[in-house]
Coordinates of N, CA and C in Angstrom, one line a residue:
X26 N -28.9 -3.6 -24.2 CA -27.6 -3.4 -23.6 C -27.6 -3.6 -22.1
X27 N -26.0 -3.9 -21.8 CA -26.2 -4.2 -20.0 C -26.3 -3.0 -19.4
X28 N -26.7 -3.0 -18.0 CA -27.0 -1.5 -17.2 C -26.2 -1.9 -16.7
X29 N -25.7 -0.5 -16.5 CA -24.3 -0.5 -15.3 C -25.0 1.0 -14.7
X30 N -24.2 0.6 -13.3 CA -24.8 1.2 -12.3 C -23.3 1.2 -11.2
X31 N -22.7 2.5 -11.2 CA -21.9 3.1 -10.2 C -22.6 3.7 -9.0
X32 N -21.9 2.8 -7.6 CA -22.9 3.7 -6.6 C -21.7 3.3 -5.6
X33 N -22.2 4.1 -4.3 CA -21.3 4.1 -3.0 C -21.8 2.5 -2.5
X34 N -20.8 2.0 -1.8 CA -20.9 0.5 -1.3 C -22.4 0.7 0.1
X35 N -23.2 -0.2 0.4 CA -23.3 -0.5 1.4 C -23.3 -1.4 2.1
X36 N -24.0 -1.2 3.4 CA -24.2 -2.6 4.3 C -24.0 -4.1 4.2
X37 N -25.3 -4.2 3.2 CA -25.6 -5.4 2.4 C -24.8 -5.8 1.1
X38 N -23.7 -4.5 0.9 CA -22.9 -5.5 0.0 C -21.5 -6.2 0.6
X39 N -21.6 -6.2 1.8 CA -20.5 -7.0 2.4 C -19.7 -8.4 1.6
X40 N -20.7 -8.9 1.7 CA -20.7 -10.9 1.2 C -19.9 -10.3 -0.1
X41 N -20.5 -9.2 -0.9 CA -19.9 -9.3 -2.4 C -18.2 -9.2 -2.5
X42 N -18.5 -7.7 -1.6 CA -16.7 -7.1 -1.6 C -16.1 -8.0 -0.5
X43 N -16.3 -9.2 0.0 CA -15.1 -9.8 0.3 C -14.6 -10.9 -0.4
X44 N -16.0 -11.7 -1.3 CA -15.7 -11.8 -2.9 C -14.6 -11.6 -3.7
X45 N -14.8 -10.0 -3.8 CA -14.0 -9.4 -4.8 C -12.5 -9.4 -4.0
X46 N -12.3 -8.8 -3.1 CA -11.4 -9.1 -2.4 C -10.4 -10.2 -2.3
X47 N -11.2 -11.4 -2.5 CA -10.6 -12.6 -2.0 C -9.9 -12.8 -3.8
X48 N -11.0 -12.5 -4.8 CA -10.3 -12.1 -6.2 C -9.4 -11.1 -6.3
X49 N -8.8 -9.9 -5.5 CA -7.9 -9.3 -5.5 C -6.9 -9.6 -5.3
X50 N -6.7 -10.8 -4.0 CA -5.9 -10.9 -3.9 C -5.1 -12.5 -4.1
X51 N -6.2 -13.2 -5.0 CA -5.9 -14.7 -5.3 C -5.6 -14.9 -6.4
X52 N -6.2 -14.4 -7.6 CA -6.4 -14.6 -8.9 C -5.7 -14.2 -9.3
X53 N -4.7 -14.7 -10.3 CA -3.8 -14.1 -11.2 C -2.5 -13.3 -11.1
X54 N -2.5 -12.5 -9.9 CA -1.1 -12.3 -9.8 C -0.8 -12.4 -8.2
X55 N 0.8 -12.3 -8.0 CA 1.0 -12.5 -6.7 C 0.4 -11.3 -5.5
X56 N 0.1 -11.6 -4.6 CA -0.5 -10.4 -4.2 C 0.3 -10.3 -2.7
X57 N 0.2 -9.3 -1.8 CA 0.7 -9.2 -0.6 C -0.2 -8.9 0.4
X58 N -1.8 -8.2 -0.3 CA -2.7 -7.7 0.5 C -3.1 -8.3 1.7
X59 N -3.4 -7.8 2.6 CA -3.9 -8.4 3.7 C -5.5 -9.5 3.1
X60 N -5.4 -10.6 3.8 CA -6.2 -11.5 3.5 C -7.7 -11.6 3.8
X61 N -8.9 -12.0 2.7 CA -9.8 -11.9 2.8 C -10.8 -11.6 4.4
X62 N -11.5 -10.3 4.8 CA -12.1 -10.5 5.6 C -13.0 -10.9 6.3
X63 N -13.5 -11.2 7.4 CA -14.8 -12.1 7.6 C -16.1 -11.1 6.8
X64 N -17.5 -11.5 6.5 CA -18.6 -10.8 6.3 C -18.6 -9.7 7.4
X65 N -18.8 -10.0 8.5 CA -18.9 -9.1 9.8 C -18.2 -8.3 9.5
X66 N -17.2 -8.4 9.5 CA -15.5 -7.5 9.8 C -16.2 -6.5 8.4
X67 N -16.4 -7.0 7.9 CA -16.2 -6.1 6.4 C -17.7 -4.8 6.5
X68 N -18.8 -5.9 7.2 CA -19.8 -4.7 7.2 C -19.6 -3.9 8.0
X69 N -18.5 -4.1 9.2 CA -18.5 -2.5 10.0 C -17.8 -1.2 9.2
X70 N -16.5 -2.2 8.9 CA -15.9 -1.2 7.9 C -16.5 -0.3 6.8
X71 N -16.9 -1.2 5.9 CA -19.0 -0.7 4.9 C -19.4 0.6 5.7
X72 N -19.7 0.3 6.7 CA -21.2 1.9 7.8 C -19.7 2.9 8.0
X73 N -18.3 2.5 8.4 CA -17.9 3.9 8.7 C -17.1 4.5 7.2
X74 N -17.9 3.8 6.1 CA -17.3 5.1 5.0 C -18.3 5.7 4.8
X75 N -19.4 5.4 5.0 CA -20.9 5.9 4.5 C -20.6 7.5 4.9
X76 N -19.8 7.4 6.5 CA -19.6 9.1 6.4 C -18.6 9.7 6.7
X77 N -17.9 9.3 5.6 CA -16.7 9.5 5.7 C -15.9 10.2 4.3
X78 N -16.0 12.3 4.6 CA -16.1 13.2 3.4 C -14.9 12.9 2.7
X79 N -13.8 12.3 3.0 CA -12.4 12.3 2.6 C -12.2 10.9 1.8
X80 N -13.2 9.6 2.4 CA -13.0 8.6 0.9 C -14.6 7.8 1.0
X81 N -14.7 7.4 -0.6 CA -15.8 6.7 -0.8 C -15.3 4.8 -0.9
X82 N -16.1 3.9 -0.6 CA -16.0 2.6 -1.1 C -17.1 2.4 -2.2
X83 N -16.6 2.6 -3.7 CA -17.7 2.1 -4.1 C -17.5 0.7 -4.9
X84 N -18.9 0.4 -5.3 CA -19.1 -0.8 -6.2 C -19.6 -0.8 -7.6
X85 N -19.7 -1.4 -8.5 CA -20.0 -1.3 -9.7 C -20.8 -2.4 -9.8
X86 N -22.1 -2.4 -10.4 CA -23.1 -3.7 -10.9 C -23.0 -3.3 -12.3
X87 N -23.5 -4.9 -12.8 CA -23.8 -5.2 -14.0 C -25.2 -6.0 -14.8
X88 N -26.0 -5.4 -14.8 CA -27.7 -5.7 -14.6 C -27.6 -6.3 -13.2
X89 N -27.6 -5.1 -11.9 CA -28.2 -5.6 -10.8 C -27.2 -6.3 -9.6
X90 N -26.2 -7.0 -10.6 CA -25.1 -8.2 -9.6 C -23.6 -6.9 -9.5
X91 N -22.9 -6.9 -8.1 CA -21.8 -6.7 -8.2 C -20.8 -7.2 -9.1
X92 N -19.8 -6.4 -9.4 CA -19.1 -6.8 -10.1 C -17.8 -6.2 -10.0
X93 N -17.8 -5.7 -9.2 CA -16.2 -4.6 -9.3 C -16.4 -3.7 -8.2
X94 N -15.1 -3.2 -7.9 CA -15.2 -2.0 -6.8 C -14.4 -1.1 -6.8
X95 N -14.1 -0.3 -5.8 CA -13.2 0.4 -6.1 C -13.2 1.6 -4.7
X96 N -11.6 1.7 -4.1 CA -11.6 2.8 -3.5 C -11.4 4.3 -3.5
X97 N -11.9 5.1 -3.1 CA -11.3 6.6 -3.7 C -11.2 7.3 -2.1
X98 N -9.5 7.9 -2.4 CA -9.3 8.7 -0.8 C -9.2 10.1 -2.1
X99 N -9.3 11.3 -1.3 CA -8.8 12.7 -1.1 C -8.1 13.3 -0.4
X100 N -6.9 13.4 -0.7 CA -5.9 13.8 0.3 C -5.0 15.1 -0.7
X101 N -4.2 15.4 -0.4 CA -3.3 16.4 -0.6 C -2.3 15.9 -1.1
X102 N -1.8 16.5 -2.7 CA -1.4 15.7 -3.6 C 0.3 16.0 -3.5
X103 N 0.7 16.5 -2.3 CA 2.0 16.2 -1.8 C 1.9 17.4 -0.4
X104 N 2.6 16.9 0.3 CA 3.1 17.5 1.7 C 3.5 19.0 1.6
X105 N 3.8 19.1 0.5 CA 4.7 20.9 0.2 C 3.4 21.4 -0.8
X106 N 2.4 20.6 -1.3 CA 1.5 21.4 -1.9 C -0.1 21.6 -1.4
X107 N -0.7 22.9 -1.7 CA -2.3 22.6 -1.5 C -3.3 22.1 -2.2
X108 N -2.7 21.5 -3.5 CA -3.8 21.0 -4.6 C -3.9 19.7 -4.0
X109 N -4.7 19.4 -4.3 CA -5.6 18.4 -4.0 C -5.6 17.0 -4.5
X110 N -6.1 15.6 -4.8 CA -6.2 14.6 -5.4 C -6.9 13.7 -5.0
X111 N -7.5 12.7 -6.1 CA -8.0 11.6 -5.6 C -7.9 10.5 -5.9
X112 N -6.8 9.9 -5.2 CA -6.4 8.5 -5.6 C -7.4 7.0 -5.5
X113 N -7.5 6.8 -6.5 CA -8.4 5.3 -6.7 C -7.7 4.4 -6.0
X114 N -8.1 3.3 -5.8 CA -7.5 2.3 -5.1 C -8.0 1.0 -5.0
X115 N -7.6 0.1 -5.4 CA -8.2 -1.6 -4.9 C -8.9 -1.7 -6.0
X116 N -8.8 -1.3 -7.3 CA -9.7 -1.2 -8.4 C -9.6 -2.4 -8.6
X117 N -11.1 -3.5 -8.6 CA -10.8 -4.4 -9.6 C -12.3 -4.8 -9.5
X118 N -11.8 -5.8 -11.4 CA -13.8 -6.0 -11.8 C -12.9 -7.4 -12.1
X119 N -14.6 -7.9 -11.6 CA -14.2 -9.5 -12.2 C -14.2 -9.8 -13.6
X120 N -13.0 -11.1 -13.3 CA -12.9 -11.7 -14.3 C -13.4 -11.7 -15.7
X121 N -15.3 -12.6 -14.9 CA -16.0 -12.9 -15.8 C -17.0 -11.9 -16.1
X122 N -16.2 -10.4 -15.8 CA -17.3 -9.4 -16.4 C -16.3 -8.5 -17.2
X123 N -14.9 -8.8 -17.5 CA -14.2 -7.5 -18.2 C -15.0 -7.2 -19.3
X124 N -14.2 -6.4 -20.2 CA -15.2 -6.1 -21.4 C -16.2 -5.4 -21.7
X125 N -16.8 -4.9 -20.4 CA -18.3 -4.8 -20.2 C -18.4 -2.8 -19.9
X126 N -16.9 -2.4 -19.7 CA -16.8 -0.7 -19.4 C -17.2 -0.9 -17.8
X127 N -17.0 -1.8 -16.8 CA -17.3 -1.5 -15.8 C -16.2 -0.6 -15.2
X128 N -14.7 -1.2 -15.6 CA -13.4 -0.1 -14.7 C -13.6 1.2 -15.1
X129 N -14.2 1.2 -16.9 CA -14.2 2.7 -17.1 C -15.5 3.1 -16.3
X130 N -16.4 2.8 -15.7 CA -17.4 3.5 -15.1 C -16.9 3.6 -13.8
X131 N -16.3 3.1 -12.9 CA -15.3 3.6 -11.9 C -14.8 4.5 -11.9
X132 N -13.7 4.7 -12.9 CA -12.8 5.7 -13.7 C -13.3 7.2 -13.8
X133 N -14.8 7.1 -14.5 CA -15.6 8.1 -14.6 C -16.2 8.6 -13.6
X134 N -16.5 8.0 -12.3 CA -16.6 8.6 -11.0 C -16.0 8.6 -10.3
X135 N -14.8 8.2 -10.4 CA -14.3 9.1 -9.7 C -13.7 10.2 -10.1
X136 N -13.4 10.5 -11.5 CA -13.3 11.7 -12.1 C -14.1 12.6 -11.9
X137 N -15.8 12.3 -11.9 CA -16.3 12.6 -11.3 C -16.3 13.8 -9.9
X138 N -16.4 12.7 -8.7 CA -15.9 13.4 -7.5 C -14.7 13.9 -7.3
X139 N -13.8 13.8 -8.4 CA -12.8 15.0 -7.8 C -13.1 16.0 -8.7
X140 N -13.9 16.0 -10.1 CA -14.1 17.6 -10.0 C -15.5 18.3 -9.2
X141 N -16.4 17.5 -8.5 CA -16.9 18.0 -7.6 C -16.1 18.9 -6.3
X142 N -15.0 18.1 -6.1 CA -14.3 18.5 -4.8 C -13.0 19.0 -5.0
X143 N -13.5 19.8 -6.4 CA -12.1 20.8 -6.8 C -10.8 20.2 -7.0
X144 N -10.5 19.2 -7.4 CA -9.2 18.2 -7.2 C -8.7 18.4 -8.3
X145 N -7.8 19.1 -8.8 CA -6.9 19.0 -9.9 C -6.8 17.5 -10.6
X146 N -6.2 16.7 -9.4 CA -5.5 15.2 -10.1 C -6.2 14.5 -9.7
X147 N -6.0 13.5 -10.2 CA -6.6 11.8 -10.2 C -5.4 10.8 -10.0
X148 N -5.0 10.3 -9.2 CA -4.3 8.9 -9.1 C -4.8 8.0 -9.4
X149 N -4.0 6.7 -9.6 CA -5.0 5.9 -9.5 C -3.7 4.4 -9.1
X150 N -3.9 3.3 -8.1 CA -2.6 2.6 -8.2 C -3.3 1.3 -8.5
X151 N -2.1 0.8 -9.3 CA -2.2 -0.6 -9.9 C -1.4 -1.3 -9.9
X152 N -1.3 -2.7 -9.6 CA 0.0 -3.6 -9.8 C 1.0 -3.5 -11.0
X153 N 2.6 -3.3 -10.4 CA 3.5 -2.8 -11.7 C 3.1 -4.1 -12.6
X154 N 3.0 -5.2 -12.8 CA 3.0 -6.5 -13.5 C 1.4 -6.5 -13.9
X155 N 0.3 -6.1 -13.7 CA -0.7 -6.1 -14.3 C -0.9 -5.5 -15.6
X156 N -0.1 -6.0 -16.7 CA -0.7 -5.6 -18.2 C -1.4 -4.8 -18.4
X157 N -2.3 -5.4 -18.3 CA -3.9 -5.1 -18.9 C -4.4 -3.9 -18.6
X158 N -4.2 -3.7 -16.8 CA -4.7 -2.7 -16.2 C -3.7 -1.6 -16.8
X159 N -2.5 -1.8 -16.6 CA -1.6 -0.5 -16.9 C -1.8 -0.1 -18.2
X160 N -2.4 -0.7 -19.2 CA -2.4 -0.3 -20.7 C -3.8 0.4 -20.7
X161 N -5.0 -0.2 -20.1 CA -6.2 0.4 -20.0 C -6.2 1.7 -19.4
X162 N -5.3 1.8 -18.2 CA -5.1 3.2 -17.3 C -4.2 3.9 -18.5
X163 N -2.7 3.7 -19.0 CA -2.7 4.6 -20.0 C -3.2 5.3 -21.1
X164 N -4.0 4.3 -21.5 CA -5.3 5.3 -22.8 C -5.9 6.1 -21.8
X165 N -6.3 5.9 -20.7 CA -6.7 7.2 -20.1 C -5.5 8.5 -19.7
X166 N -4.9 8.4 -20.1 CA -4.0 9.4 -19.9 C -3.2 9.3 -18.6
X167 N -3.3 8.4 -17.9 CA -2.7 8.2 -17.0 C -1.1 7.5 -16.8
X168 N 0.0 8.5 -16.6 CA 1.0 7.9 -16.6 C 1.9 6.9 -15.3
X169 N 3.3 6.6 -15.5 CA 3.2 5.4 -14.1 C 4.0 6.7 -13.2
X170 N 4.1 7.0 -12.1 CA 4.5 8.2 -11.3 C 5.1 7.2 -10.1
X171 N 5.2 6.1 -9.8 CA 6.1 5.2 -8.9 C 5.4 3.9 -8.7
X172 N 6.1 3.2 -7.5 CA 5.4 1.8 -7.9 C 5.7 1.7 -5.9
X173 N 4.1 1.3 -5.8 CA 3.5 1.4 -4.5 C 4.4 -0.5 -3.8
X174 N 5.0 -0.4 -2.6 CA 5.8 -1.5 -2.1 C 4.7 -2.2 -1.1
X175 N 4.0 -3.2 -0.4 CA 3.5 -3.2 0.4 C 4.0 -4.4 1.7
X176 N 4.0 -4.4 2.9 CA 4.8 -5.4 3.7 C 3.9 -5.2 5.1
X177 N 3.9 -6.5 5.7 CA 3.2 -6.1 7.7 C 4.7 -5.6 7.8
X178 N 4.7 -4.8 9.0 CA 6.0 -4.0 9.7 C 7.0 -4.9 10.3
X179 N 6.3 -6.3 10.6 CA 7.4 -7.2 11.6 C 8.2 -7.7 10.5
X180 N 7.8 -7.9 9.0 CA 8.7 -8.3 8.3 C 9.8 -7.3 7.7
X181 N 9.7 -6.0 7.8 CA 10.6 -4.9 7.6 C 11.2 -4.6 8.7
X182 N 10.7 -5.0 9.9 CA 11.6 -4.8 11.0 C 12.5 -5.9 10.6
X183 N 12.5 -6.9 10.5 CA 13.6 -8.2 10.8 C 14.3 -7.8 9.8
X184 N 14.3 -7.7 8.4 CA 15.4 -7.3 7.8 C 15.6 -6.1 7.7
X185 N 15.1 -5.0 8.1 CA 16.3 -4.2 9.0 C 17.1 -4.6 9.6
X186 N 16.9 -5.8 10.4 CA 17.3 -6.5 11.9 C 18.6 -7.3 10.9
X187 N 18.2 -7.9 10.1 CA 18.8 -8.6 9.1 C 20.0 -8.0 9.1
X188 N 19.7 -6.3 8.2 CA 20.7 -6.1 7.2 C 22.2 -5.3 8.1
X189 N 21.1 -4.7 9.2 CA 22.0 -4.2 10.3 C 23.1 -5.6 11.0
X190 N 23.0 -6.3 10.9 CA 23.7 -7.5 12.0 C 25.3 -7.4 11.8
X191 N 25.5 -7.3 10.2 CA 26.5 -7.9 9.7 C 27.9 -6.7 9.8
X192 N 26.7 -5.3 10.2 CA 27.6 -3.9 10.4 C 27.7 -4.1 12.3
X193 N 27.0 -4.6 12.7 CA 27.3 -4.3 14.2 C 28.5 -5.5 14.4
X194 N 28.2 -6.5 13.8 CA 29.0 -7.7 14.1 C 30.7 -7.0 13.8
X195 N 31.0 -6.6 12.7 CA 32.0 -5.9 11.7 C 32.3 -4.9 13.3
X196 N 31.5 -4.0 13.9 CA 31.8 -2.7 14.3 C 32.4 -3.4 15.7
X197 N 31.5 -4.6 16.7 CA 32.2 -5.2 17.6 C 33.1 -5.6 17.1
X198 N 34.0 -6.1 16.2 CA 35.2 -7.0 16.3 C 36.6 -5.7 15.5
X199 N 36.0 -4.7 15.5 CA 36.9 -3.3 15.1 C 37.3 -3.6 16.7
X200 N 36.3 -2.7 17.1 CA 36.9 -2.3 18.6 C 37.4 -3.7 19.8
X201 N 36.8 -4.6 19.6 CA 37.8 -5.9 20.3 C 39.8 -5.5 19.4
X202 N 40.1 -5.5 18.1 CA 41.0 -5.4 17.6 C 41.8 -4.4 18.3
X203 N 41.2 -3.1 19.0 CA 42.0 -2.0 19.1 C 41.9 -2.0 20.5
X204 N 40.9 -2.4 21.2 CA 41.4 -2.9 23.1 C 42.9 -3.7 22.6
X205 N 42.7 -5.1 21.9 CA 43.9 -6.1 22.1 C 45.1 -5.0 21.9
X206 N 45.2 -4.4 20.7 CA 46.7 -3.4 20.4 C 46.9 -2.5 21.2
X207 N 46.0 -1.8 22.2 CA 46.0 -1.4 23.1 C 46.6 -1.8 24.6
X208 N 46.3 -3.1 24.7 CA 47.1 -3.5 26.0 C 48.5 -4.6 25.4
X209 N 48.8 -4.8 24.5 CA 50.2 -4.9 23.9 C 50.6 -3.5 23.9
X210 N 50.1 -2.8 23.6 CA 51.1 -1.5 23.4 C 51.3 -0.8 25.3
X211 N 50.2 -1.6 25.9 CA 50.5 -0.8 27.3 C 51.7 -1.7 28.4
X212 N 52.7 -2.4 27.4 CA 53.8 -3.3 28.1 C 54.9 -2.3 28.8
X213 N 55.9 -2.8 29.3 CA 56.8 -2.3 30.0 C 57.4 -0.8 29.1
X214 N 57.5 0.1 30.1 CA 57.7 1.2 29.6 C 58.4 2.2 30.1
X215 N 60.2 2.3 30.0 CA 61.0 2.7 30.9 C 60.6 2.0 32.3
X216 N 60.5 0.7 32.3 CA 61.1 -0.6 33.6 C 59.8 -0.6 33.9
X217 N 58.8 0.2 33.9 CA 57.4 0.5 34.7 C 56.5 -0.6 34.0
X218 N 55.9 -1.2 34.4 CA 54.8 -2.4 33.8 C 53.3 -1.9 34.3
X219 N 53.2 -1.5 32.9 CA 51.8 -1.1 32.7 C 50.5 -1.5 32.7
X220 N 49.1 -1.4 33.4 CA 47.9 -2.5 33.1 C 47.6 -2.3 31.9
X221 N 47.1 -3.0 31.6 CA 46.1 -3.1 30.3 C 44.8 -2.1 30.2
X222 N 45.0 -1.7 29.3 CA 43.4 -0.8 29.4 C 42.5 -1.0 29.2
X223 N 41.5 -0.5 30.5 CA 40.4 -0.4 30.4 C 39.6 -0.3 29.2
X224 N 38.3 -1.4 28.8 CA 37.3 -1.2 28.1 C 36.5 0.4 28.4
X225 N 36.0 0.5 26.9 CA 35.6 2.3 27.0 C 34.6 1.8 27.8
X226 N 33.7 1.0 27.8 CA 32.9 0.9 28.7 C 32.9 0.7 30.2
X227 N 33.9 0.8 30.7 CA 34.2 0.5 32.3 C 33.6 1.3 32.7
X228 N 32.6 1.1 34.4 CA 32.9 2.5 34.7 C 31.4 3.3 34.3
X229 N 30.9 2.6 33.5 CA 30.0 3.8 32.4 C 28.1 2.9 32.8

């Protein structure tokens, strides 16, 4: 039988998990993740989880070779509660190794470490359009609880920027409408000829 072997990422698995990575976010569905990192970039990131009590990076082999990975945070399973959780994250095994129980040996440690670290729940997030994964995560009893959005901020800022324009545009041409009726209505007024009034802004 194959040996599989769950363990914490290290150093030297850089080259693999940016690999996998670059499979995360190339292969098969559309992805939004931030894009493959250099080897370097990825080993520093590698040394500061090694100690780091609140999440693990780990990897999964399959006689010896990477094959899959997987993140796990611990955080606090909502803002108004003290129970605990441990959301999985970036779960993915290659391709050319499904079949093999590697996600379920993920799955299993980190079930694992959260009943080490007293954690009621287990999260775990997956692409809404990934089939496979979503049907494998439900036989584990895992139901869908929302659907994670991902964007860089300058593209959420601009349509903000976008959706706001068409209300500010709308809101300036209100108040141009009601200056103009305003200095029609400020015409001659018992023989007296009135100015026009002032913008609310004068002045200010």
């Amino acid at each position: 039988m194959a040996a599989i072997e769950v363990r914490d990422a290290r150093v030297g698995d850089a080259g693999a998990l940016v690999a996998l990575w670059r499979e995360l976010t190339t292969v098969g569905l559309p992805s939004r993740l931030p894009a493959p990192p250099s080897t370097a970039a990825a080993e520093v990131a590698v040394s500061k989880h090694l100690d780091d009590p609140f999440g693990r990076l780990l990897v999964v082999e399959l006689d010896g070779v990477i094959h899959g990975m997987a993140y796990l945070r611990r955080t606090a399973v909502s803002p108004l509660h003290d129970d605990t959780t441990v959301t999985v994250e970036y779960l993915h095994v290659s391709d050319s190794s499904r079949r093999h129980g590697l996600g379920r040996a993920l799955i299993a440690e980190a079930v694992t470490w959260a009943e080490h670290e007293n954690c009621a729940h287990l999260a775990v997030v997956a692409p809404a359009i990934a089939r496979e994964a979503n049907r494998f995560l439900a036989r584990l009893g895992l139901g869908q609880a929302g659907v994670l959005r991902f964007a860089n901020t300058h593209t959420v800022r601009r349509r903000l920027a976008a959706e706001h324009a068409p209300n500010l545009l709308a809101l300036l041409s209100s108040r141009r409408s009601a200056l103009a009726r305003r200095a029609q209505l400020g015409g001659s007024v018992g023989g007296v000829v009135s100015s026009p009034a002032e913008p609310e802004s004068a002045g200010k």
